[in-house]
Tab-separated table of C-alpha atoms and ligand atoms in Angstrom:
chain	number	residue	atom	x	y	z
A	1	UNK	CA	-10.865	-9.788	27.193
A	2	UNK	CA	-7.393	-8.776	28.028
A	3	UNK	CA	-6.532	-5.299	28.749
A	4	UNK	CA	-3.462	-3.202	27.337
A	5	UNK	CA	-2.443	-2.632	30.863
A	6	UNK	CA	-1.851	-6.743	31.607
A	7	UNK	CA	0.576	-6.976	28.752
A	8	UNK	CA	3.800	-5.910	30.464
A	9	UNK	CA	3.953	-2.777	28.006
A	10	UNK	CA	6.100	0.342	29.225
A	11	UNK	CA	4.119	2.647	31.388
A	12	UNK	CA	4.822	5.516	28.878
A	13	UNK	CA	3.760	3.073	26.138
A	14	UNK	CA	0.551	2.549	27.853
A	15	UNK	CA	-0.024	6.366	28.155
A	16	UNK	CA	0.453	7.086	24.483
A	17	UNK	CA	-2.245	4.063	23.823
A	18	UNK	CA	-4.520	5.396	26.289
A	19	UNK	CA	-4.363	9.003	24.492
A	20	UNK	CA	-4.792	7.329	21.018
A	21	UNK	CA	-8.112	6.306	22.421
A	22	UNK	CA	-7.512	2.272	22.194
A	23	UNK	CA	-9.578	0.656	24.602
A	24	UNK	CA	-8.249	-2.992	24.134
A	25	UNK	CA	-5.528	-4.932	22.071
A	26	UNK	CA	-6.687	-6.357	18.845
A	27	UNK	CA	-6.405	-10.344	18.347
A	28	UNK	CA	-3.020	-9.862	16.777
A	29	UNK	CA	-1.852	-7.200	19.432
A	30	UNK	CA	-3.024	-9.882	21.989
A	31	UNK	CA	-1.064	-12.802	20.351
A	32	UNK	CA	1.908	-10.978	19.134
A	33	UNK	CA	2.849	-8.532	22.199
A	34	UNK	CA	3.498	-11.036	24.821
A	35	UNK	CA	5.688	-13.417	22.765
A	36	UNK	CA	7.516	-10.254	21.281
A	37	UNK	CA	8.154	-8.861	25.079
A	38	UNK	CA	9.620	-12.173	26.246
A	39	UNK	CA	12.118	-11.976	23.274
A	40	UNK	CA	10.745	-14.421	21.238
A	41	UNK	CA	10.569	-14.518	17.198
A	42	UNK	CA	6.962	-14.007	15.846
A	43	UNK	CA	5.378	-15.055	12.939
A	44	UNK	CA	2.321	-12.852	12.416
A	45	UNK	CA	-0.199	-13.796	9.840
A	46	UNK	CA	-2.315	-10.737	9.314
A	47	UNK	CA	-3.145	-7.973	6.895
A	48	UNK	CA	-3.408	-4.422	7.254
A	49	UNK	CA	-6.597	-3.195	9.447
A	50	UNK	CA	-5.816	-5.610	11.915
A	51	UNK	CA	-3.576	-3.754	14.120
A	52	UNK	CA	-0.476	-5.602	13.033
A	53	UNK	CA	1.732	-2.167	13.124
A	54	UNK	CA	1.063	-1.757	16.712
A	55	UNK	CA	1.475	-5.348	17.279
A	56	UNK	CA	5.296	-4.956	16.738
A	57	UNK	CA	5.842	-1.322	17.374
A	58	UNK	CA	4.583	-1.317	21.141
A	59	UNK	CA	6.796	-4.243	22.351
A	60	UNK	CA	9.732	-2.670	20.252
A	61	UNK	CA	9.435	0.358	21.865
A	62	UNK	CA	8.836	-1.038	25.535
A	63	UNK	CA	12.189	-3.378	24.557
A	64	UNK	CA	14.071	-0.266	23.270
A	65	UNK	CA	13.188	2.066	26.050
A	66	UNK	CA	16.248	0.291	27.983
A	67	UNK	CA	19.621	0.891	26.684
A	68	UNK	CA	21.017	3.371	24.290
A	69	UNK	CA	21.528	3.629	20.376
A	70	UNK	CA	25.460	3.602	19.234
A	71	UNK	CA	26.860	5.919	16.346
A	72	UNK	CA	25.921	4.112	12.767
A	73	UNK	CA	24.523	0.818	14.446
A	74	UNK	CA	20.608	1.111	14.735
A	75	UNK	CA	19.370	-0.904	17.259
A	76	UNK	CA	16.394	-2.077	15.429
A	77	UNK	CA	15.236	-2.471	11.968
A	78	UNK	CA	11.623	-2.416	10.200
A	79	UNK	CA	11.569	-3.377	6.870
A	80	UNK	CA	8.523	-2.256	4.744
A	81	UNK	CA	7.775	-2.979	0.763
A	82	UNK	CA	6.610	0.782	0.214
A	83	UNK	CA	7.613	4.118	1.182
A	84	UNK	CA	4.098	5.001	2.225
A	85	UNK	CA	4.189	1.687	4.497
A	86	UNK	CA	7.380	2.604	5.843
A	87	UNK	CA	6.481	6.271	6.574
A	88	UNK	CA	3.252	4.993	8.154
A	89	UNK	CA	4.969	2.730	10.254
A	90	UNK	CA	7.262	5.980	11.365
A	91	UNK	CA	4.163	7.863	12.256
A	92	UNK	CA	3.205	4.925	14.321
A	93	UNK	CA	6.424	4.900	16.471
A	94	UNK	CA	6.202	8.952	16.721
A	95	UNK	CA	2.578	8.199	18.105
A	96	UNK	CA	3.378	5.300	20.568
A	97	UNK	CA	6.852	6.745	21.502
A	98	UNK	CA	6.187	10.087	22.371
A	99	UNK	CA	6.819	9.851	26.116
A	100	UNK	CA	10.251	8.364	25.539
A	101	UNK	CA	13.295	9.506	23.827
A	102	UNK	CA	13.798	7.269	21.081
A	103	UNK	CA	15.247	8.181	17.959
A	104	UNK	CA	14.750	6.915	14.411
A	105	UNK	CA	15.353	7.268	10.827
A	106	UNK	CA	13.097	6.761	7.758
A	107	UNK	CA	15.371	5.205	4.730
A	108	UNK	CA	13.165	5.542	1.903
A	109	UNK	CA	13.613	6.616	-1.827
A	110	UNK	CA	12.976	10.419	-2.602
A	111	UNK	CA	14.619	11.392	0.656
A	112	UNK	CA	17.742	12.971	0.173
A	113	UNK	CA	20.504	10.637	1.730
A	114	UNK	CA	22.592	13.725	3.427
A	115	UNK	CA	20.016	13.723	5.905
A	116	UNK	CA	19.681	10.399	6.457
A	117	UNK	CA	23.303	9.995	6.968
A	118	UNK	CA	23.265	12.531	9.361
A	119	UNK	CA	20.800	10.676	11.838
A	120	UNK	CA	22.577	7.329	10.994
A	121	UNK	CA	25.905	8.784	12.047
A	122	UNK	CA	24.458	10.074	15.230
A	123	UNK	CA	22.908	6.661	16.322
A	124	UNK	CA	19.376	5.842	15.971
A	125	UNK	CA	17.200	3.486	18.121
A	126	UNK	CA	14.984	2.540	15.232
A	127	UNK	CA	15.689	2.429	11.575
A	128	UNK	CA	12.537	1.981	9.274
A	129	UNK	CA	13.219	1.307	5.715
A	130	UNK	CA	12.725	0.012	2.122
A	131	UNK	CA	15.103	-2.804	1.380
A	132	UNK	CA	16.428	-1.450	-1.509
A	133	UNK	CA	17.111	1.969	-0.021
A	134	UNK	CA	18.731	0.277	3.157
A	135	UNK	CA	21.333	-1.486	1.035
A	136	UNK	CA	22.164	1.501	-0.901
A	137	UNK	CA	23.049	2.946	2.696
A	138	UNK	CA	24.579	-0.215	3.319
A	139	UNK	CA	26.885	-0.385	0.605
A	140	UNK	CA	28.079	3.033	0.648
A	141	UNK	CA	29.623	1.832	3.867
A	142	UNK	CA	27.350	4.334	6.087
A	143	UNK	CA	25.756	1.796	8.260
A	144	UNK	CA	26.525	-0.975	10.343
A	145	UNK	CA	23.798	-3.720	10.871
A	146	UNK	CA	25.630	-5.652	13.587
A	147	UNK	CA	24.083	-3.900	16.421
A	148	UNK	CA	20.360	-4.619	15.145
A	149	UNK	CA	18.708	-6.675	18.188
A	150	UNK	CA	15.223	-6.753	16.729
A	151	UNK	CA	14.143	-6.698	13.008
A	152	UNK	CA	10.880	-6.334	11.635
A	153	UNK	CA	9.798	-7.505	8.097
A	154	UNK	CA	6.221	-6.118	7.346
A	155	UNK	CA	4.203	-7.039	4.581
A	156	UNK	CA	6.302	-9.986	3.256
A	157	UNK	CA	3.993	-11.267	0.909
A	158	UNK	CA	4.011	-8.253	-0.918
A	159	UNK	CA	7.752	-7.993	-0.752
A	160	UNK	CA	7.698	-11.333	-2.656
A	161	UNK	CA	5.427	-9.770	-5.344
A	162	UNK	CA	7.671	-6.969	-5.791
A	163	UNK	CA	10.767	-9.352	-6.138
A	164	UNK	CA	12.440	-7.881	-2.640
A	165	UNK	CA	12.824	-11.417	-1.281
A	166	UNK	CA	16.711	-11.564	-2.291
A	167	UNK	CA	17.351	-8.197	-0.490
A	168	UNK	CA	15.442	-9.344	2.721
A	169	UNK	CA	17.801	-12.459	2.669
A	170	UNK	CA	20.846	-10.525	2.224
A	171	UNK	CA	19.588	-8.003	4.756
A	172	UNK	CA	18.922	-10.993	7.574
A	173	UNK	CA	22.564	-12.257	6.770
A	174	UNK	CA	23.860	-8.815	7.733
A	175	UNK	CA	22.084	-8.858	11.128
A	176	UNK	CA	23.525	-10.838	14.125
A	177	UNK	CA	21.711	-14.153	14.138
A	178	UNK	CA	21.251	-13.636	17.608
A	179	UNK	CA	18.408	-11.123	16.728
A	180	UNK	CA	14.828	-11.199	17.227
A	181	UNK	CA	12.683	-11.266	14.370
A	182	UNK	CA	8.780	-10.270	14.091
A	183	UNK	CA	8.075	-11.531	10.873
A	184	UNK	CA	4.239	-10.144	9.090
A	185	UNK	CA	3.098	-11.334	6.138
A	186	UNK	CA	-0.931	-11.669	4.910
A	187	UNK	CA	-0.241	-15.086	3.327
A	188	UNK	CA	1.925	-17.876	3.783
A	189	UNK	CA	3.324	-18.446	0.281
A	190	UNK	CA	5.487	-21.398	-0.313
A	191	UNK	CA	8.459	-18.724	-0.633
A	192	UNK	CA	7.663	-17.050	2.363
A	193	UNK	CA	7.507	-20.388	4.455
A	194	UNK	CA	11.010	-20.981	3.113
A	195	UNK	CA	12.293	-17.564	4.344
A	196	UNK	CA	10.718	-18.023	8.021
A	197	UNK	CA	11.818	-21.643	8.078
A	198	UNK	CA	15.434	-20.371	7.536
A	199	UNK	CA	15.527	-17.120	9.424
A	200	UNK	CA	13.216	-17.293	12.154
A	201	UNK	CA	13.818	-19.406	15.185
A	202	UNK	CA	10.802	-21.455	17.079
A	203	UNK	CA	8.466	-18.249	16.477
A	204	UNK	CA	5.342	-18.021	17.971
A	205	UNK	CA	2.601	-18.120	14.994
A	206	UNK	CA	-0.246	-15.658	15.472
A	207	UNK	CA	-2.616	-15.943	12.700
A	208	UNK	CA	-5.700	-13.485	12.712
A	209	UNK	CA	-8.757	-14.437	10.563
A	210	UNK	CA	-8.370	-14.077	6.953
A	211	UNK	CA	-9.849	-10.993	5.552
A	212	UNK	CA	-11.565	-13.078	2.743
A	213	UNK	CA	-14.724	-11.473	3.598
A	214	UNK	CA	-15.190	-7.556	3.522
A	215	UNK	CA	-16.731	-5.740	6.601
A	216	UNK	CA	-20.634	-6.067	6.766
A	217	UNK	CA	-20.845	-2.301	6.726
A	218	UNK	CA	-19.414	-1.957	3.019
A	219	UNK	CA	-22.269	-1.795	0.520
A	220	UNK	CA	-20.848	-3.247	-2.671
A	221	UNK	CA	-22.244	-3.051	-6.217
A	222	UNK	CA	-20.951	-3.680	-9.795
A	223	UNK	CA	-21.689	-1.985	-13.255
A	224	UNK	CA	-20.801	-4.442	-16.182
A	225	UNK	CA	-19.610	-2.300	-18.697
A	226	UNK	CA	-20.182	-2.945	-22.502
A	227	UNK	CA	-16.988	-0.565	-23.959
A	228	UNK	CA	-17.966	-0.801	-27.669
A	229	UNK	CA	-15.235	0.217	-29.754
A	230	UNK	CA	-12.002	-0.837	-28.140
A	231	UNK	CA	-10.324	2.823	-28.780
A	232	UNK	CA	-13.252	4.319	-27.042
A	233	UNK	CA	-13.509	2.138	-24.157
A	234	UNK	CA	-11.026	3.968	-21.653
A	235	UNK	CA	-12.918	7.352	-22.402
A	236	UNK	CA	-16.372	6.178	-22.111
A	237	UNK	CA	-15.618	3.993	-18.849
A	238	UNK	CA	-14.214	7.274	-17.386
A	239	UNK	CA	-17.777	8.568	-18.356
A	240	UNK	CA	-19.406	5.944	-16.350
A	241	UNK	CA	-16.830	6.834	-13.311
A	242	UNK	CA	-17.950	10.205	-13.444
A	243	UNK	CA	-21.693	9.341	-13.610
A	244	UNK	CA	-21.097	7.057	-10.735
A	245	UNK	CA	-19.440	9.932	-8.623
A	246	UNK	CA	-22.351	11.990	-9.711
A	247	UNK	CA	-25.018	9.781	-8.692
A	248	UNK	CA	-23.675	9.152	-5.262
A	249	UNK	CA	-23.567	13.157	-4.837
A	250	UNK	CA	-23.188	14.682	-1.388
A	251	UNK	CA	-22.874	11.169	0.134
A	252	UNK	CA	-19.611	10.660	-1.351
A	253	UNK	CA	-17.499	13.019	1.056
A	254	UNK	CA	-14.266	11.196	-0.363
A	255	UNK	CA	-13.240	8.360	-2.268
A	256	UNK	CA	-10.230	6.251	-3.481
A	257	UNK	CA	-10.419	5.299	-7.206
A	258	UNK	CA	-8.134	2.393	-7.807
A	259	UNK	CA	-6.844	1.623	-11.571
A	260	UNK	CA	-4.805	-1.601	-12.293
A	261	UNK	CA	-1.844	0.396	-14.159
A	262	UNK	CA	-0.271	3.388	-13.264
A	263	UNK	CA	-0.748	5.259	-16.706
A	264	UNK	CA	-4.339	4.823	-15.944
A	265	UNK	CA	-3.870	6.565	-12.636
A	266	UNK	CA	-2.520	9.257	-14.313
A	267	UNK	CA	-4.948	9.810	-17.297
A	268	UNK	CA	-7.977	9.060	-14.680
A	269	UNK	CA	-6.902	11.874	-12.254
A	270	UNK	CA	-6.179	14.279	-14.996
A	271	UNK	CA	-9.627	13.437	-16.621
A	272	UNK	CA	-11.340	14.068	-13.427
A	273	UNK	CA	-9.430	17.223	-12.888
A	274	UNK	CA	-10.402	18.715	-16.223
A	275	UNK	CA	-13.963	18.002	-15.748
A	276	UNK	CA	-13.705	20.084	-12.595
A	277	UNK	CA	-13.444	17.384	-10.038
A	278	UNK	CA	-11.254	17.466	-6.922
A	279	UNK	CA	-8.755	14.649	-7.756
A	280	UNK	CA	-5.152	13.937	-7.558
A	281	UNK	CA	-3.037	10.923	-8.412
A	282	UNK	CA	-0.646	8.541	-6.386
A	283	UNK	CA	1.339	5.926	-7.570
A	284	UNK	CA	5.227	4.904	-7.268
A	285	UNK	CA	6.553	6.970	-10.007
A	286	UNK	CA	5.809	10.379	-8.232
A	287	UNK	CA	8.195	11.921	-6.260
A	288	UNK	CA	8.052	11.507	-2.643
A	289	UNK	CA	7.293	14.922	-1.692
A	290	UNK	CA	4.424	14.895	-4.090
A	291	UNK	CA	2.993	11.848	-2.829
A	292	UNK	CA	3.274	12.754	0.779
A	293	UNK	CA	1.577	16.031	-0.147
A	294	UNK	CA	-1.463	14.260	-2.114
A	295	UNK	CA	-1.764	11.827	0.888
A	296	UNK	CA	-1.696	14.587	3.521
A	297	UNK	CA	-4.220	16.620	1.574
A	298	UNK	CA	-6.311	13.264	1.301
A	299	UNK	CA	-6.224	12.495	5.078
A	300	UNK	CA	-7.003	15.960	6.317
A	301	UNK	CA	-10.003	16.379	3.773
A	302	UNK	CA	-8.887	19.274	1.346
A	303	UNK	CA	-8.584	16.515	-1.323
A	304	UNK	CA	-11.519	14.899	-2.342
A	305	UNK	CA	-10.502	12.191	-4.652
A	306	UNK	CA	-7.553	10.030	-4.509
A	307	UNK	CA	-6.775	7.958	-7.766
A	308	UNK	CA	-4.245	5.255	-6.832
A	309	UNK	CA	-2.377	2.013	-7.606
A	310	UNK	CA	-3.071	-0.987	-5.586
A	311	UNK	CA	0.597	-0.608	-4.371
A	312	UNK	CA	0.873	3.081	-3.651
A	313	UNK	CA	-2.672	2.577	-1.319
A	314	UNK	CA	-1.282	-0.638	0.320
A	315	UNK	CA	-1.845	0.165	4.352
A	316	UNK	CA	-3.072	3.717	3.478
A	317	UNK	CA	-4.850	4.636	6.802
A	318	UNK	CA	-7.323	7.036	6.566
A	319	UNK	CA	-10.199	6.184	9.091
A	320	UNK	CA	-13.110	7.736	7.001
A	321	UNK	CA	-13.226	6.994	3.276
A	322	UNK	CA	-16.883	7.146	2.082
A	323	UNK	CA	-16.640	5.414	-1.327
A	324	UNK	CA	-14.073	3.226	-3.239
A	325	UNK	CA	-14.425	2.821	-6.974
A	326	UNK	CA	-12.656	0.204	-8.902
A	327	UNK	CA	-11.929	1.787	-12.248
A	328	UNK	CA	-10.729	-1.639	-13.094
A	329	UNK	CA	-11.562	-5.104	-11.783
A	330	UNK	CA	-8.186	-5.957	-9.728
A	331	UNK	CA	-6.478	-9.369	-11.093
A	332	UNK	CA	-5.912	-10.606	-7.727
A	333	UNK	CA	-9.228	-11.076	-5.827
A	334	UNK	CA	-7.459	-10.293	-2.445
A	335	UNK	CA	-6.798	-6.958	-3.819
A	336	UNK	CA	-10.434	-6.301	-4.220
A	337	UNK	CA	-11.047	-7.000	-0.162
A	338	UNK	CA	-7.905	-4.888	0.511
A	339	UNK	CA	-9.282	-2.098	-2.080
A	340	UNK	CA	-12.565	-2.142	-0.538
A	341	UNK	CA	-11.523	-2.446	2.876
A	342	UNK	CA	-10.219	1.306	2.639
A	343	UNK	CA	-13.945	2.333	3.362
A	344	UNK	CA	-16.395	1.165	5.802
A	345	UNK	CA	-13.691	1.069	8.603
A	346	UNK	CA	-14.104	0.908	12.392
A	347	UNK	CA	-17.675	0.328	12.110
A	348	UNK	CA	-18.538	3.173	9.841
A	349	UNK	CA	-20.785	2.817	6.574
A	350	UNK	CA	-18.952	2.579	3.436
A	351	UNK	CA	-19.577	1.926	-0.432
A	352	UNK	CA	-17.808	0.107	-2.996
A	353	UNK	CA	-18.312	0.410	-6.652
A	354	UNK	CA	-16.565	-1.494	-9.446
A	355	UNK	CA	-16.699	-0.686	-13.199
A	356	UNK	CA	-16.293	-4.550	-14.907
A	357	UNK	CA	-15.774	-4.429	-18.520
A	358	UNK	CA	-16.262	-7.506	-20.741
A	359	UNK	CA	-12.873	-9.039	-20.505
A	360	UNK	CA	-12.719	-8.558	-16.412
A	361	UNK	CA	-15.752	-10.860	-16.079
A	362	UNK	CA	-13.180	-13.889	-15.287
A	363	UNK	CA	-11.509	-11.874	-12.759
A	364	UNK	CA	-15.143	-10.568	-11.143
A	365	UNK	CA	-15.977	-14.205	-10.814
A	366	UNK	CA	-12.759	-14.944	-9.214
A	367	UNK	CA	-13.372	-12.429	-6.769
A	368	UNK	CA	-16.813	-13.583	-6.106
A	369	UNK	CA	-15.685	-16.941	-5.181
A	370	UNK	CA	-13.064	-15.743	-2.997
A	371	UNK	CA	-15.883	-13.453	-0.841
A	372	UNK	CA	-18.563	-16.203	-1.444
A	373	UNK	CA	-21.038	-13.791	-2.395
A	374	UNK	CA	-22.556	-12.213	-5.583
A	375	UNK	CA	-21.893	-8.415	-5.837
A	376	UNK	CA	-25.028	-6.701	-6.662
A	377	UNK	CA	-25.193	-5.760	-10.449
A	378	UNK	CA	-25.936	-2.143	-10.764
A	379	UNK	CA	-27.389	-0.159	-13.875
A	380	UNK	CA	-24.949	1.425	-15.966
A	381	UNK	CA	-25.745	5.222	-15.373
A	382	UNK	CA	-24.696	6.480	-18.836
A	383	UNK	CA	-26.100	3.346	-20.623
A	384	UNK	CA	-29.173	5.276	-21.884
A	385	UNK	CA	-27.145	7.904	-23.314
A	386	UNK	CA	-24.453	5.793	-25.291
A	387	UNK	CA	-25.324	6.612	-28.849
A	388	UNK	CA	-24.386	10.031	-27.433
A	389	UNK	CA	-20.914	8.939	-25.945
A	390	UNK	CA	-19.177	10.022	-28.831
A	391	UNK	CA	-18.824	13.437	-27.302
A	392	UNK	CA	-16.499	11.926	-24.891
A	393	UNK	CA	-14.724	10.250	-27.833
A	394	UNK	CA	-11.158	11.848	-28.600
A	395	UNK	CA	-10.953	13.869	-31.201
A	396	UNK	CA	-7.720	13.079	-33.302
A	397	UNK	CA	-7.784	15.897	-35.626
A	398	UNK	CA	-8.136	18.717	-33.449
A	399	UNK	CA	-5.665	20.197	-30.696
A	400	UNK	CA	-7.406	20.193	-27.334
A	401	UNK	CA	-8.545	23.313	-25.699
A	402	UNK	CA	-7.768	23.622	-21.986
A	403	UNK	CA	-11.108	25.576	-21.573
A	404	UNK	CA	-13.019	22.900	-23.100
A	405	UNK	CA	-12.984	20.274	-20.621
A	406	UNK	CA	-14.955	17.281	-22.779
A	407	UNK	CA	-12.833	17.695	-25.477
A	408	UNK	CA	-9.594	18.085	-23.733
A	409	UNK	CA	-9.757	14.396	-22.597
A	410	UNK	CA	-7.345	13.653	-25.655
A	411	UNK	CA	-6.301	10.015	-27.020
A	412	UNK	CA	-2.731	11.245	-26.653
A	413	UNK	CA	-2.772	10.492	-23.072
A	414	UNK	CA	-4.445	7.247	-23.785
A	415	UNK	CA	-1.699	6.350	-25.739
A	416	UNK	CA	1.131	7.010	-23.161
A	417	UNK	CA	3.252	4.512	-22.937
A	418	UNK	CA	4.051	2.809	-19.669
A	419	UNK	CA	7.558	3.517	-18.518
A	420	UNK	CA	9.886	0.432	-17.370
A	421	UNK	CA	10.500	0.550	-13.690
A	422	UNK	CA	14.137	0.645	-13.588
A	423	UNK	CA	16.604	-0.107	-10.171
A	424	UNK	CA	15.771	-0.694	-7.228
A	425	UNK	CA	14.307	2.696	-6.051
A	426	UNK	CA	11.436	1.660	-8.678
A	427	UNK	CA	10.196	-1.389	-7.668
A	428	UNK	CA	7.462	-0.349	-5.443
A	429	UNK	CA	5.146	0.032	-8.299
A	430	UNK	CA	5.192	-1.938	-11.572
A	431	UNK	CA	3.911	-0.316	-14.894
A	432	UNK	CA	2.017	-2.370	-17.213
A	433	UNK	CA	-0.185	-5.397	-16.132
A	434	UNK	CA	0.978	-8.676	-16.721
A	435	UNK	CA	-1.568	-10.952	-18.107
A	436	UNK	CA	-1.819	-13.592	-15.956
A	437	UNK	CA	-0.063	-12.421	-12.897
A	438	UNK	CA	-2.040	-9.001	-12.132
A	439	UNK	CA	-0.017	-6.248	-11.769
A	440	UNK	CA	2.446	-7.695	-9.649
A	441	UNK	CA	5.259	-9.536	-11.214
A	442	UNK	CA	8.505	-10.566	-9.716
A	443	UNK	CA	11.087	-7.779	-10.573
A	444	UNK	CA	13.497	-9.906	-12.338
A	445	UNK	CA	10.819	-10.344	-15.121
A	446	UNK	CA	11.098	-6.486	-15.690
A	447	UNK	CA	14.861	-6.916	-16.299
A	448	UNK	CA	16.553	-7.629	-19.437
A	449	UNK	CA	18.423	-10.762	-20.033
A	450	UNK	CA	21.764	-8.876	-19.826
A	451	UNK	CA	20.875	-7.279	-16.308
A	452	UNK	CA	19.376	-10.700	-14.941
A	453	UNK	CA	22.759	-12.328	-15.768
A	454	UNK	CA	24.635	-9.483	-14.092
A	455	UNK	CA	22.182	-9.446	-11.209
B	1	AMP	P1	-2.596	-1.623	11.157
B	1	AMP	O1	-3.492	-2.929	10.834
B	1	AMP	O2	-1.751	-1.516	11.895
B	1	AMP	O3	-2.974	-0.774	9.710
B	1	AMP	O4	-3.746	-0.788	11.879
B	1	AMP	C1	-5.160	-0.249	11.520
B	1	AMP	C2	-5.671	1.013	12.439
B	1	AMP	O5	-5.928	0.203	13.589
B	1	AMP	C3	-4.842	1.975	12.669
B	1	AMP	O6	-5.520	3.340	12.416
B	1	AMP	C4	-4.644	1.982	13.899
B	1	AMP	O7	-4.558	3.337	14.575
B	1	AMP	C5	-5.920	1.099	14.463
B	1	AMP	N1	-5.716	0.279	15.772
B	1	AMP	C6	-4.328	-0.151	16.274
B	1	AMP	N2	-4.640	-0.990	17.203
B	1	AMP	C7	-5.800	-0.343	18.033
B	1	AMP	C8	-6.532	-0.868	18.974
B	1	AMP	N3	-5.832	-1.979	19.782
B	1	AMP	N4	-7.723	-0.475	18.872
B	1	AMP	C9	-8.436	0.481	18.302
B	1	AMP	N5	-7.581	1.051	17.088
B	1	AMP	C10	-6.407	0.359	17.011
């Protein structure tokens, strides 16, 4: 097995790796680091959890340790699809570059332009950005991309889902063609292949095993849920969720609860809170400081239940999550593997329970086909009380009293309309689910015809 110290990394980077407690490189690191250090383009086909972030940050830091930044001309650029991922990459840089004097700036929505401008003016070694925000800065004339020697595109398939590919192509064209490109994607859709054929030059291709199977340490289960009357289904489903959480008792130290839609993320978190659970929501419509606060709370253990959308939780790196609950069956089977992969990390035990209503059974079958295994069926913990479920049903005639938790789960929140995302800054989390496309639709679909023509 290769050791980190055989990879030609800067000794100060090696020291940081040792302090992080890593013993040996992961397969993606073993494949990508030597090629990147030789200055070659890299095409990494790997998902979150494989150590892919370090596979580009470690060689980048080593290469950037030589040379100095110039005002307004970052020397390297990392593009990420979401703010959270960008923030996580920035944390990785801090960890691995802590013994070196490299500067970085983070260009993500929700953080003031002024501070970021000041950093860029001074000159940065590494610029980590979401594509829309980067182009906003560029268009304001505050940034030159002609000094970029290394460019990383992280999670390109997610960029494609979110409609960022035209932005990525534009950014590529603004950087020198002599740049080195490190490009990562979990899957190689034809559109991604087209981009890599166009912008990468004789890349070293490193592919690590596709995560079609979940870790063996994750115990999985699904509750088939017959919702009954449609207007009561959402609230009955939340009751099932609470019963499942209760049934796990103290074994459930913390959990991520996934919903397919942003509105359900909010409703679910609010409802759990009203019932006395320690829960908070995270999705793309919340402001940046709020999202960071929630994530920090979940990471440090002060928040027990994180209710999330797929995009918001993508790449979320919390080493010990005891449970994952799927409030909805995800539309894309790969998302199921991602979701449940938030638990059972690093050889720990984990449990993933999915609630599947009648209309989601097709999606469940697609998941079982992908993971090539049947997910054990669990009893519905509230089935026996189903006739009494009325108590959880919304009472339209009465105003909810905040003191009466059960009654306060009003239908008003169920009726709350999804807001259409507008503009670049909103592309990281699409609102309503799109039938047949899961919740990831190309952004142009969300635009009006006039906007499309204008764009
Ligand atoms: P990533 O795939 O980049 O999201 O990384 C997943 C997790 O693996 C992160 O918590 C990293 O800190 C951790 N990690 C990265 N490289 C190694 C390594 N060589 N040994 C152990 N853990 C690692």
